[in-house]
Short mmCIF file of C-alpha atoms in Angstrom, two decimals:
data_model
loop_
_atom_site.label_atom_id
_atom_site.label_comp_id
_atom_site.label_asym_id
_atom_site.label_seq_id
_atom_site.Cartn_x
_atom_site.Cartn_y
_atom_site.Cartn_z
CA ASP A 15 -16.19 3.70 -45.95
CA SER A 16 -14.05 5.49 -43.36
CA LEU A 17 -12.99 3.98 -40.05
CA ALA A 18 -15.56 6.13 -38.24
CA ASP A 19 -18.37 4.91 -40.52
CA MET A 20 -17.68 1.16 -40.42
CA VAL A 21 -16.96 -0.90 -37.30
CA LYS A 22 -16.43 -4.62 -37.83
CA ALA A 23 -17.15 -6.80 -34.82
CA PRO A 24 -14.67 -9.64 -34.12
CA ALA A 25 -15.85 -13.16 -34.87
CA TYR A 26 -14.94 -14.79 -31.52
CA ARG A 27 -15.41 -13.68 -27.93
CA CYS A 28 -14.31 -14.99 -24.51
CA SER A 29 -17.28 -15.76 -22.27
CA GLU A 30 -15.23 -15.05 -19.12
CA CYS A 31 -13.57 -11.69 -19.72
CA GLY A 32 -15.07 -10.49 -23.01
CA TRP A 33 -11.79 -10.57 -24.93
CA THR A 34 -12.37 -10.67 -28.70
CA THR A 35 -10.37 -11.98 -31.62
CA LEU A 36 -10.83 -12.43 -35.36
CA LYS A 37 -9.97 -16.15 -35.31
CA TRP A 38 -10.66 -18.99 -32.94
CA VAL A 39 -8.08 -19.88 -30.31
CA GLY A 40 -8.21 -22.50 -27.59
CA ARG A 41 -6.92 -20.19 -24.86
CA CYS A 42 -8.07 -16.66 -24.11
CA GLY A 43 -5.34 -14.11 -24.66
CA GLU A 44 -6.55 -11.91 -21.77
CA CYS A 45 -7.61 -14.15 -18.85
CA GLN A 46 -5.64 -17.23 -20.04
CA GLN A 47 -8.66 -19.53 -19.60
CA TRP A 48 -9.01 -22.61 -21.82
CA GLY A 49 -12.16 -23.37 -23.82
CA THR A 50 -13.91 -20.07 -23.17
CA VAL A 51 -13.56 -18.55 -26.66
CA GLY A 52 -16.66 -19.07 -28.80
CA GLU A 53 -18.12 -17.73 -32.01
CA ALA A 54 -19.79 -14.38 -31.63
CA GLY A 55 -20.72 -13.83 -35.25
CA VAL A 56 -19.55 -11.15 -37.62
CA GLN A 57 -21.73 -8.11 -37.92
CA ALA A 58 -21.20 -4.79 -39.56
CA ARG A 59 -22.90 -1.62 -38.48
CA ARG A 60 -22.58 1.98 -39.46
CA VAL A 61 -21.88 4.63 -36.83
CA ALA A 62 -23.24 8.02 -37.79
CA PRO A 63 -22.03 11.21 -36.08
CA ALA A 64 -24.47 12.39 -33.41
CA ALA A 65 -25.62 15.93 -32.83
CA VAL A 66 -23.78 17.57 -29.92
CA PRO A 67 -25.91 19.74 -27.59
CA ASP A 68 -24.61 23.22 -26.85
CA ALA A 69 -24.21 22.37 -23.17
CA ARG A 70 -21.83 19.54 -24.02
CA ALA A 71 -19.90 21.31 -26.77
CA ALA A 72 -16.11 21.37 -26.45
CA ARG A 73 -14.78 24.57 -24.94
CA PRO A 74 -11.28 26.05 -24.57
CA ILE A 75 -9.58 24.84 -21.44
CA THR A 76 -8.82 28.41 -20.39
CA GLU A 77 -12.57 29.16 -20.10
CA LEU A 78 -13.26 26.32 -17.68
CA ARG A 79 -13.49 27.06 -13.97
CA THR A 80 -11.94 24.81 -11.37
CA ALA A 81 -13.63 23.97 -8.09
CA GLU A 82 -12.28 21.70 -5.38
CA ALA A 83 -14.42 18.63 -4.85
CA PRO A 84 -16.31 18.85 -1.52
CA ARG A 85 -15.17 16.33 1.06
CA TRP A 86 -16.44 15.08 4.36
CA PRO A 87 -14.23 13.38 6.95
CA SER A 88 -14.65 9.67 7.51
CA GLY A 89 -13.88 10.02 11.21
CA ILE A 90 -10.56 8.15 10.95
CA ALA A 91 -7.77 10.68 10.43
CA GLU A 92 -5.25 8.16 9.07
CA PHE A 93 -7.71 6.96 6.43
CA ASP A 94 -8.54 10.55 5.49
CA ARG A 95 -4.80 11.23 5.12
CA VAL A 96 -4.56 8.53 2.46
CA LEU A 97 -7.71 9.72 0.67
CA GLY A 98 -6.40 13.27 0.51
CA GLY A 99 -8.59 14.85 3.19
CA GLY A 100 -11.78 12.79 3.29
CA LEU A 101 -14.46 11.12 1.19
CA VAL A 102 -15.62 12.81 -2.00
CA PRO A 103 -19.32 12.40 -2.93
CA GLY A 104 -19.60 10.04 -5.87
CA ALA A 105 -16.05 8.73 -5.47
CA VAL A 106 -15.40 4.99 -5.75
CA VAL A 107 -12.62 3.66 -3.51
CA LEU A 108 -11.19 0.17 -3.99
CA CYS A 109 -9.55 -1.26 -0.84
CA SER A 110 -7.41 -4.33 -1.50
CA GLY A 111 -5.25 -6.50 0.72
CA GLU A 112 -4.37 -10.03 1.68
CA PRO A 113 -6.91 -12.22 3.51
CA GLY A 114 -7.05 -11.54 7.24
CA VAL A 115 -5.11 -8.28 7.09
CA GLY A 116 -8.10 -6.27 8.39
CA LYS A 117 -9.89 -4.75 5.37
CA SER A 118 -13.39 -5.51 6.64
CA THR A 119 -12.52 -4.34 10.15
CA LEU A 120 -11.23 -1.00 8.86
CA LEU A 121 -14.23 -0.35 6.62
CA LEU A 122 -16.67 -1.35 9.37
CA ALA A 123 -14.94 1.22 11.59
CA VAL A 124 -15.32 3.81 8.83
CA ALA A 125 -19.01 2.90 8.53
CA ALA A 126 -19.53 3.23 12.29
CA LYS A 127 -17.81 6.63 12.42
CA ALA A 128 -19.93 7.93 9.54
CA ALA A 129 -23.12 6.56 11.11
CA HIS A 130 -22.21 8.08 14.46
CA SER A 131 -21.94 11.50 12.80
CA GLY A 132 -25.55 11.15 11.61
CA ARG A 133 -25.01 9.84 8.08
CA ARG A 134 -26.96 6.84 6.83
CA VAL A 135 -24.58 4.04 5.84
CA LEU A 136 -25.33 0.85 3.91
CA TYR A 137 -22.89 -2.01 4.53
CA VAL A 138 -23.40 -4.94 2.13
CA SER A 139 -21.52 -8.13 2.97
CA GLY A 140 -21.30 -10.92 0.43
CA GLU A 141 -18.95 -13.05 2.55
CA GLU A 142 -20.55 -12.95 6.00
CA SER A 143 -24.07 -13.30 7.36
CA LEU A 144 -25.80 -10.50 9.19
CA ALA A 145 -25.20 -12.23 12.53
CA GLN A 146 -21.48 -12.52 11.85
CA VAL A 147 -21.19 -8.82 10.97
CA ARG A 148 -23.19 -7.96 14.10
CA LEU A 149 -20.80 -9.98 16.30
CA ARG A 150 -17.80 -8.17 14.81
CA ALA A 151 -19.54 -4.83 15.28
CA GLU A 152 -20.19 -5.63 18.96
CA ARG A 153 -16.54 -6.55 19.48
CA THR A 154 -15.25 -3.36 17.84
CA GLY A 155 -17.91 -1.01 19.20
CA ALA A 156 -19.50 -0.28 15.83
CA LEU A 157 -23.19 -0.57 16.76
CA GLU A 158 -24.93 2.50 15.39
CA PRO A 159 -28.64 2.95 14.52
CA GLN A 160 -27.77 4.68 11.23
CA LEU A 161 -25.67 1.72 10.06
CA TYR A 162 -27.75 -0.58 7.83
CA LEU A 163 -26.57 -4.12 7.09
CA ALA A 164 -27.42 -6.39 4.17
CA SER A 165 -26.08 -9.78 3.15
CA GLU A 166 -26.46 -9.97 -0.63
CA THR A 167 -24.53 -11.27 -3.61
CA ASP A 168 -26.98 -10.42 -6.40
CA LEU A 169 -26.19 -7.19 -8.22
CA ALA A 170 -29.81 -6.24 -8.95
CA THR A 171 -30.79 -6.74 -5.31
CA ILE A 172 -27.88 -4.60 -4.11
CA LEU A 173 -28.87 -1.82 -6.49
CA GLY A 174 -32.40 -2.06 -5.10
CA GLN A 175 -31.06 -1.83 -1.57
CA ILE A 176 -29.18 1.34 -2.50
CA ARG A 177 -32.32 2.84 -4.05
CA ASP A 178 -34.60 1.97 -1.11
CA THR A 179 -32.15 2.84 1.69
CA ASP A 180 -30.96 6.12 0.13
CA PRO A 181 -27.62 6.02 2.00
CA GLU A 182 -24.89 8.65 2.19
CA LEU A 183 -22.13 5.99 2.15
CA VAL A 184 -22.12 2.51 0.61
CA ILE A 185 -19.65 -0.27 1.43
CA ILE A 186 -19.52 -3.51 -0.59
CA ASP A 187 -17.55 -6.42 0.91
CA SER A 188 -16.43 -7.70 -1.50
CA VAL A 189 -16.78 -6.94 -5.21
CA GLN A 190 -15.61 -10.46 -6.17
CA THR A 191 -18.60 -12.06 -4.40
CA VAL A 192 -21.25 -10.05 -6.25
CA ALA A 193 -22.64 -11.47 -9.50
CA ASN A 194 -24.87 -10.17 -12.26
CA ALA A 195 -27.64 -12.69 -13.01
CA GLU A 196 -27.61 -11.71 -16.69
CA ASN A 197 -23.98 -12.80 -16.99
CA GLU A 198 -23.50 -16.56 -17.19
CA ALA A 199 -19.92 -16.45 -15.88
CA LEU A 200 -19.09 -17.45 -12.32
CA ALA A 201 -18.93 -14.84 -9.57
CA GLY A 202 -15.41 -13.45 -9.25
CA GLY A 203 -14.61 -14.04 -12.91
CA PRO A 204 -13.16 -11.21 -14.98
CA SER A 205 -16.39 -10.49 -16.86
CA GLN A 206 -18.48 -10.57 -13.67
CA VAL A 207 -16.11 -8.27 -11.80
CA ARG A 208 -16.09 -5.86 -14.72
CA ASP A 209 -19.90 -5.78 -15.01
CA VAL A 210 -20.47 -5.47 -11.26
CA ALA A 211 -17.89 -2.73 -10.81
CA ALA A 212 -19.25 -0.76 -13.78
CA ALA A 213 -22.84 -0.99 -12.51
CA LEU A 214 -21.94 -0.02 -8.94
CA THR A 215 -19.78 2.84 -10.17
CA ARG A 216 -22.65 4.18 -12.29
CA ALA A 217 -25.00 3.95 -9.31
CA ALA A 218 -22.55 5.81 -7.06
CA LYS A 219 -22.00 8.56 -9.63
CA ASP A 220 -25.73 8.97 -10.31
CA ALA A 221 -26.60 9.15 -6.60
CA ASP A 222 -23.50 11.23 -5.75
CA VAL A 223 -22.68 8.80 -2.92
CA PRO A 224 -19.19 7.60 -1.91
CA LEU A 225 -18.70 3.89 -2.56
CA LEU A 226 -16.08 1.73 -0.83
CA LEU A 227 -15.31 -1.61 -2.47
CA VAL A 228 -13.32 -4.43 -0.90
CA GLY A 229 -11.16 -6.24 -3.45
CA HIS A 230 -9.38 -9.57 -3.16
CA VAL A 231 -5.77 -9.95 -4.24
CA THR A 232 -3.90 -12.70 -6.05
CA LYS A 233 -0.90 -14.54 -4.68
CA ASP A 234 1.47 -11.94 -6.13
CA GLY A 235 -0.36 -9.11 -4.32
CA SER A 236 -2.18 -7.54 -7.30
CA VAL A 237 -5.93 -6.90 -7.33
CA ALA A 238 -7.85 -9.97 -8.51
CA GLY A 239 -9.93 -9.60 -11.66
CA PRO A 240 -9.43 -7.59 -14.84
CA ARG A 241 -7.17 -4.54 -14.80
CA VAL A 242 -10.14 -2.47 -15.95
CA LEU A 243 -11.39 -2.63 -12.34
CA GLU A 244 -8.57 -0.31 -11.26
CA HIS A 245 -9.32 2.00 -14.18
CA LEU A 246 -13.02 2.28 -13.26
CA VAL A 247 -12.53 3.38 -9.65
CA ASP A 248 -11.26 6.75 -8.45
CA VAL A 249 -8.99 5.57 -5.62
CA VAL A 250 -7.04 2.32 -5.21
CA ALA A 251 -5.93 1.86 -1.59
CA HIS A 252 -3.86 -1.15 -0.61
CA PHE A 253 -4.00 -2.48 2.95
CA ASP A 254 -0.57 -3.85 3.78
CA GLY A 255 0.83 -5.58 6.83
CA ASP A 256 2.22 -8.79 8.24
CA ARG A 257 -0.39 -10.89 10.00
CA GLN A 258 2.25 -11.90 12.56
CA THR A 259 2.50 -8.27 13.70
CA ALA A 260 -0.18 -5.79 14.73
CA LEU A 261 1.00 -2.95 12.48
CA ARG A 262 -0.92 -2.16 9.28
CA PHE A 263 -0.28 0.42 6.54
CA VAL A 264 -2.74 1.83 4.01
CA ARG A 265 -1.23 3.20 0.80
CA ALA A 266 -2.94 4.73 -2.24
CA SER A 267 -1.54 3.62 -5.59
CA LYS A 268 -4.12 5.71 -7.46
CA ASN A 269 -6.01 8.78 -6.27
CA ARG A 270 -7.90 11.17 -8.51
CA PHE A 271 -8.64 13.52 -5.62
CA GLY A 272 -5.37 13.61 -3.71
CA PRO A 273 -1.73 12.54 -3.49
CA THR A 274 -0.50 8.97 -3.83
CA ASP A 275 2.48 9.34 -1.51
CA GLU A 276 0.60 9.38 1.80
CA VAL A 277 0.53 6.42 4.20
CA GLY A 278 -1.93 5.68 6.98
CA CYS A 279 -0.68 3.72 9.99
CA PHE A 280 -2.94 1.45 12.05
CA GLU A 281 -2.61 -1.16 14.75
CA MET A 282 -4.78 -4.26 15.08
CA THR A 283 -5.99 -4.88 18.62
CA GLY A 284 -8.48 -7.18 20.27
CA ASP A 285 -11.07 -4.40 20.14
CA GLY A 286 -10.61 -3.66 16.44
CA ILE A 287 -8.31 -1.40 14.51
CA VAL A 288 -6.73 1.69 16.05
CA GLU A 289 -5.02 4.49 14.15
CA VAL A 290 -1.43 5.36 15.06
CA PRO A 291 -0.89 9.08 14.39
CA ASP A 292 2.78 9.08 15.48
CA PRO A 293 4.47 5.69 14.89
CA SER A 294 7.97 7.01 15.59
CA GLY A 295 8.75 4.64 18.46
CA LEU A 296 7.33 1.44 16.99
CA PHE A 297 10.48 0.43 15.10
CA LEU A 298 13.12 1.00 17.77
CA SER A 299 14.34 -1.41 20.41
CA ARG A 300 13.86 -0.61 24.08
CA SER A 301 17.43 -1.40 25.14
CA ALA A 302 18.84 1.18 27.55
CA THR A 303 22.44 0.22 26.70
CA PRO A 304 23.83 0.67 23.17
CA LEU A 305 24.55 -2.67 21.54
CA ALA A 306 26.96 -3.62 18.78
CA GLY A 307 25.32 -4.41 15.47
CA THR A 308 22.52 -1.82 15.62
CA CYS A 309 22.07 1.39 13.65
CA VAL A 310 19.09 3.71 13.21
CA THR A 311 17.99 5.02 9.83
CA ILE A 312 15.25 7.50 8.96
CA ALA A 313 12.98 5.80 6.40
CA LEU A 314 10.26 7.43 4.33
CA GLU A 315 6.78 5.91 4.36
CA GLY A 316 4.86 8.15 2.00
CA ARG A 317 5.53 11.66 3.30
CA ARG A 318 6.34 10.39 6.78
CA ALA A 319 9.86 10.09 8.07
CA LEU A 320 10.11 7.19 10.52
CA PRO A 321 13.11 6.07 12.58
CA VAL A 322 13.82 2.39 11.97
CA GLU A 323 16.45 0.37 13.77
CA VAL A 324 18.48 -2.06 11.67
CA GLN A 325 20.10 -4.95 13.53
CA ALA A 326 22.91 -7.16 12.26
CA LEU A 327 24.68 -10.23 13.58
CA VAL A 328 28.00 -11.47 12.15
CA VAL A 329 29.38 -14.81 13.36
CA PRO A 330 31.99 -17.21 11.93
CA ALA A 331 30.48 -19.56 9.39
CA SER A 332 29.98 -23.16 10.53
CA THR A 333 29.65 -24.46 6.96
CA ALA A 334 31.57 -24.03 3.74
CA GLN A 335 28.83 -21.79 2.37
CA PRO A 336 28.25 -18.73 4.61
CA ARG A 337 24.61 -17.93 5.33
CA ARG A 338 22.94 -14.64 4.43
CA VAL A 339 19.60 -14.31 6.24
CA VAL A 340 17.51 -11.13 6.06
CA ASN A 341 14.19 -10.05 7.52
CA GLY A 342 12.48 -6.79 6.59
CA VAL A 343 15.17 -5.71 4.12
CA ASP A 344 15.86 -6.53 0.49
CA ALA A 345 18.16 -9.56 0.20
CA SER A 346 19.72 -8.33 -3.05
CA ARG A 347 20.61 -4.93 -1.55
CA VAL A 348 22.15 -6.60 1.51
CA ALA A 349 24.25 -8.79 -0.78
CA MET A 350 25.40 -5.68 -2.65
CA VAL A 351 26.26 -3.89 0.61
CA LEU A 352 28.27 -6.91 1.78
CA ALA A 353 30.24 -6.91 -1.47
CA VAL A 354 30.97 -3.18 -1.15
CA LEU A 355 32.10 -3.61 2.46
CA GLU A 356 34.47 -6.42 1.51
CA ARG A 357 35.90 -4.58 -1.46
CA HIS A 358 36.06 -0.95 -0.28
CA ALA A 359 35.96 -1.16 3.54
CA LEU A 360 38.24 -4.24 3.71
CA LEU A 361 35.91 -6.18 6.02
CA GLY A 362 36.51 -9.92 5.81
CA LEU A 363 32.91 -11.12 5.66
CA GLY A 364 33.37 -13.97 3.20
CA SER A 365 33.89 -16.50 5.98
CA HIS A 366 31.11 -15.25 8.26
CA ASP A 367 27.37 -15.79 8.51
CA VAL A 368 25.50 -12.48 8.29
CA TYR A 369 21.99 -11.88 9.66
CA VAL A 370 20.19 -8.56 9.06
CA SER A 371 16.76 -7.63 10.40
CA THR A 372 14.57 -4.64 11.20
CA VAL A 373 12.75 -3.97 14.47
CA GLY A 374 8.96 -4.03 14.56
CA GLY A 375 8.38 -5.96 11.35
CA ILE A 376 8.62 -2.96 9.01
CA LYS A 377 9.97 -3.55 5.50
CA LEU A 378 12.75 -1.34 4.17
CA THR A 379 12.83 -1.30 0.38
CA GLU A 380 14.30 2.11 -0.34
CA PRO A 381 18.03 2.54 -1.11
CA GLY A 382 18.35 5.22 1.59
CA ALA A 383 18.74 2.44 4.19
CA ASP A 384 21.98 1.14 2.62
CA LEU A 385 24.26 3.15 4.89
CA ALA A 386 22.50 2.02 8.07
CA ILE A 387 22.74 -1.61 6.92
CA ALA A 388 26.46 -1.19 6.21
CA LEU A 389 27.17 0.45 9.56
CA SER A 390 25.21 -2.16 11.52
CA ILE A 391 27.11 -4.98 9.78
CA ALA A 392 30.44 -3.23 10.40
CA SER A 393 29.50 -2.63 14.04
CA ALA A 394 28.60 -6.28 14.53
CA HIS A 395 31.78 -7.44 12.79
CA ARG A 396 34.05 -5.16 14.88
CA ASN A 397 31.93 -5.68 18.02
CA VAL A 398 31.78 -1.95 18.65
CA ALA A 399 28.54 -0.19 19.59
CA LEU A 400 27.79 2.89 17.53
CA PRO A 401 26.99 6.23 19.21
CA ARG A 402 23.45 6.19 20.51
CA ALA A 403 22.62 9.59 19.00
CA LEU A 404 23.59 8.48 15.49
CA ALA A 405 21.17 8.17 12.55
CA ALA A 406 22.45 7.16 9.11
CA VAL A 407 20.79 7.71 5.73
CA GLY A 408 22.41 7.18 2.36
CA GLU A 409 22.50 5.09 -0.80
CA ILE A 410 25.65 3.07 -1.46
CA SER A 411 26.98 2.62 -4.97
CA LEU A 412 29.09 -0.25 -6.25
CA ALA A 413 32.06 2.11 -6.39
CA GLY A 414 31.87 2.57 -2.62
CA GLU A 415 30.38 6.06 -2.74
CA ILE A 416 27.53 7.36 -0.61
CA ARG A 417 24.82 9.14 -2.55
CA ALA A 418 22.24 11.48 -1.06
CA ALA A 419 18.85 9.95 -0.37
CA SER A 420 15.60 11.66 -1.33
CA ALA A 421 14.02 14.20 1.04
CA THR A 422 17.21 14.56 3.12
CA LYS A 423 15.98 17.70 4.88
CA ARG A 424 12.78 16.03 5.98
CA ARG A 425 14.68 13.03 7.31
CA GLU A 426 17.20 15.19 9.12
CA GLY A 427 14.45 17.28 10.68
CA GLU A 428 12.73 14.18 12.02
CA ALA A 429 16.05 12.88 13.34
CA ARG A 430 16.67 16.14 15.18
CA ARG A 431 13.15 16.11 16.60
CA LEU A 432 13.67 12.65 18.03
CA GLY A 433 17.02 13.55 19.61
CA TYR A 434 19.51 12.18 17.09
CA SER A 435 22.25 14.81 17.18
CA ARG A 436 24.51 13.07 14.66
CA PHE A 437 23.05 12.62 11.19
CA VAL A 438 25.36 10.81 8.78
CA ASP A 439 24.34 11.12 5.12
CA ASP A 440 26.09 12.06 1.89
CA GLY A 441 28.46 14.37 3.76
CA VAL A 442 30.93 11.47 3.83
CA ALA A 443 32.00 10.60 0.31
CA LEU A 444 33.20 7.00 0.66
CA VAL A 445 31.90 3.98 2.54
CA ARG A 446 35.30 3.08 3.96
CA ILE A 447 35.65 6.57 5.48
CA ALA A 448 32.13 6.45 6.91
CA VAL A 449 32.70 3.02 8.45
CA ALA A 450 36.13 3.94 9.84
CA GLU A 451 35.02 7.25 11.35
CA THR A 452 31.80 5.86 12.81
CA ILE A 453 33.51 2.86 14.36
CA ALA A 454 36.24 5.14 15.71
CA ALA A 455 33.60 7.43 17.21
CA GLY A 456 32.04 4.43 18.89
CA ARG A 457 35.36 3.38 20.38
CA LYS A 458 36.17 6.90 21.59
CA GLN A 459 32.80 7.32 23.25
CA ALA A 460 32.78 3.86 24.78
CA GLU A 461 33.04 3.38 28.51
CA PRO A 462 33.20 0.02 30.33
CA SER A 463 29.45 -0.60 29.98
CA HIS A 464 27.89 2.16 27.93
CA LEU A 465 28.37 5.10 25.58
CA VAL A 466 28.27 8.68 26.71
CA ALA A 467 26.09 11.23 24.89
CA VAL A 468 27.44 12.51 21.60
CA PRO A 469 27.61 16.33 21.48
CA GLU A 470 25.80 18.12 18.70
CA PHE A 471 27.80 19.18 15.68
#
């Protein structure tokens, strides 16, 4: 028999995630659970080719017509930016994030906006009671007559609620709390998450209704449950932010209906979550006088160019082992920049403690911030304030060269718009020249208490 005619089922199957194997093992090779692999029996069945209807016959790709999927706005422009313009009927969106970051608050705001526009919305909470959701809705101003609430964890009941309510938007909070009664595994297990997500996705596609799922994350930040969950959905949006700060970012790591390089910016307040359409001033200090050890870079968050102030402090080391403390920047890149400054810019930093931080709690992970980090450290070490109108963008190599960062024109345009008349990038070839010229410009422009404006070049 050919491979298409004979399919041999594996003899053992994991009761948690459904992983199969031909021989018994004590630990599942997929979910790494012990004692979950049991005998499933060996069966053989023949698969015969099925008749293909004319409507489903394969056609040349050149004969197919393309049509843009219809969208409707959610009412929150920053969320629509991440989705690619709005919600697509039948689309399944998975929103993940750490506990307490504001996932439920954001989706409740989306539900309220949709209900306010006249659409019927079903919000199913498996983690909170109806009274708790009502209290949060009162606090955030999300009380709308078209917003229907349900507190359910049974999959069949939720599907019945969707059928009876006939909503235009469904929100499930969260997918890990819903369980299928026909599956003996615990709620939140890999097999339960897979079954629940598949059933809800089928229901959303059949009803042509957008579905928003809240997903938990593991300690390393990935979505909890099997990886097939991310394959089933159309959009994977990650809600990111430090709970010690009010700023939140929404990024799409997968989007079948739009780009994956857009970022939505929000701010958590006492009255709920508020979108920030122009976050340009959130990551700059409010000091009226230029200070030594500060430098502004233009960072890219998705397609947005944001000015971010990098601050550095260099003091003589009090111990035999100098300290290197960073906040908001990559420690390994700071260590590399320090090595380049010592080797190529001849800065004696080996006997000093170095502290590097960003303003506003934003995290800089891109290499384009290397030059700003280097200039802030050099400014702190020489105790010379850099020109106030200076913005620096560039990647530093181990050879002491400055490479051009991505989207330089976009960064430079944003710098000009915000009043930065000096834009240092890959126009200077070597780090030592950039440091020397920038420090010299700071000294030349310095007056007893401040710096004068730098003319445009």
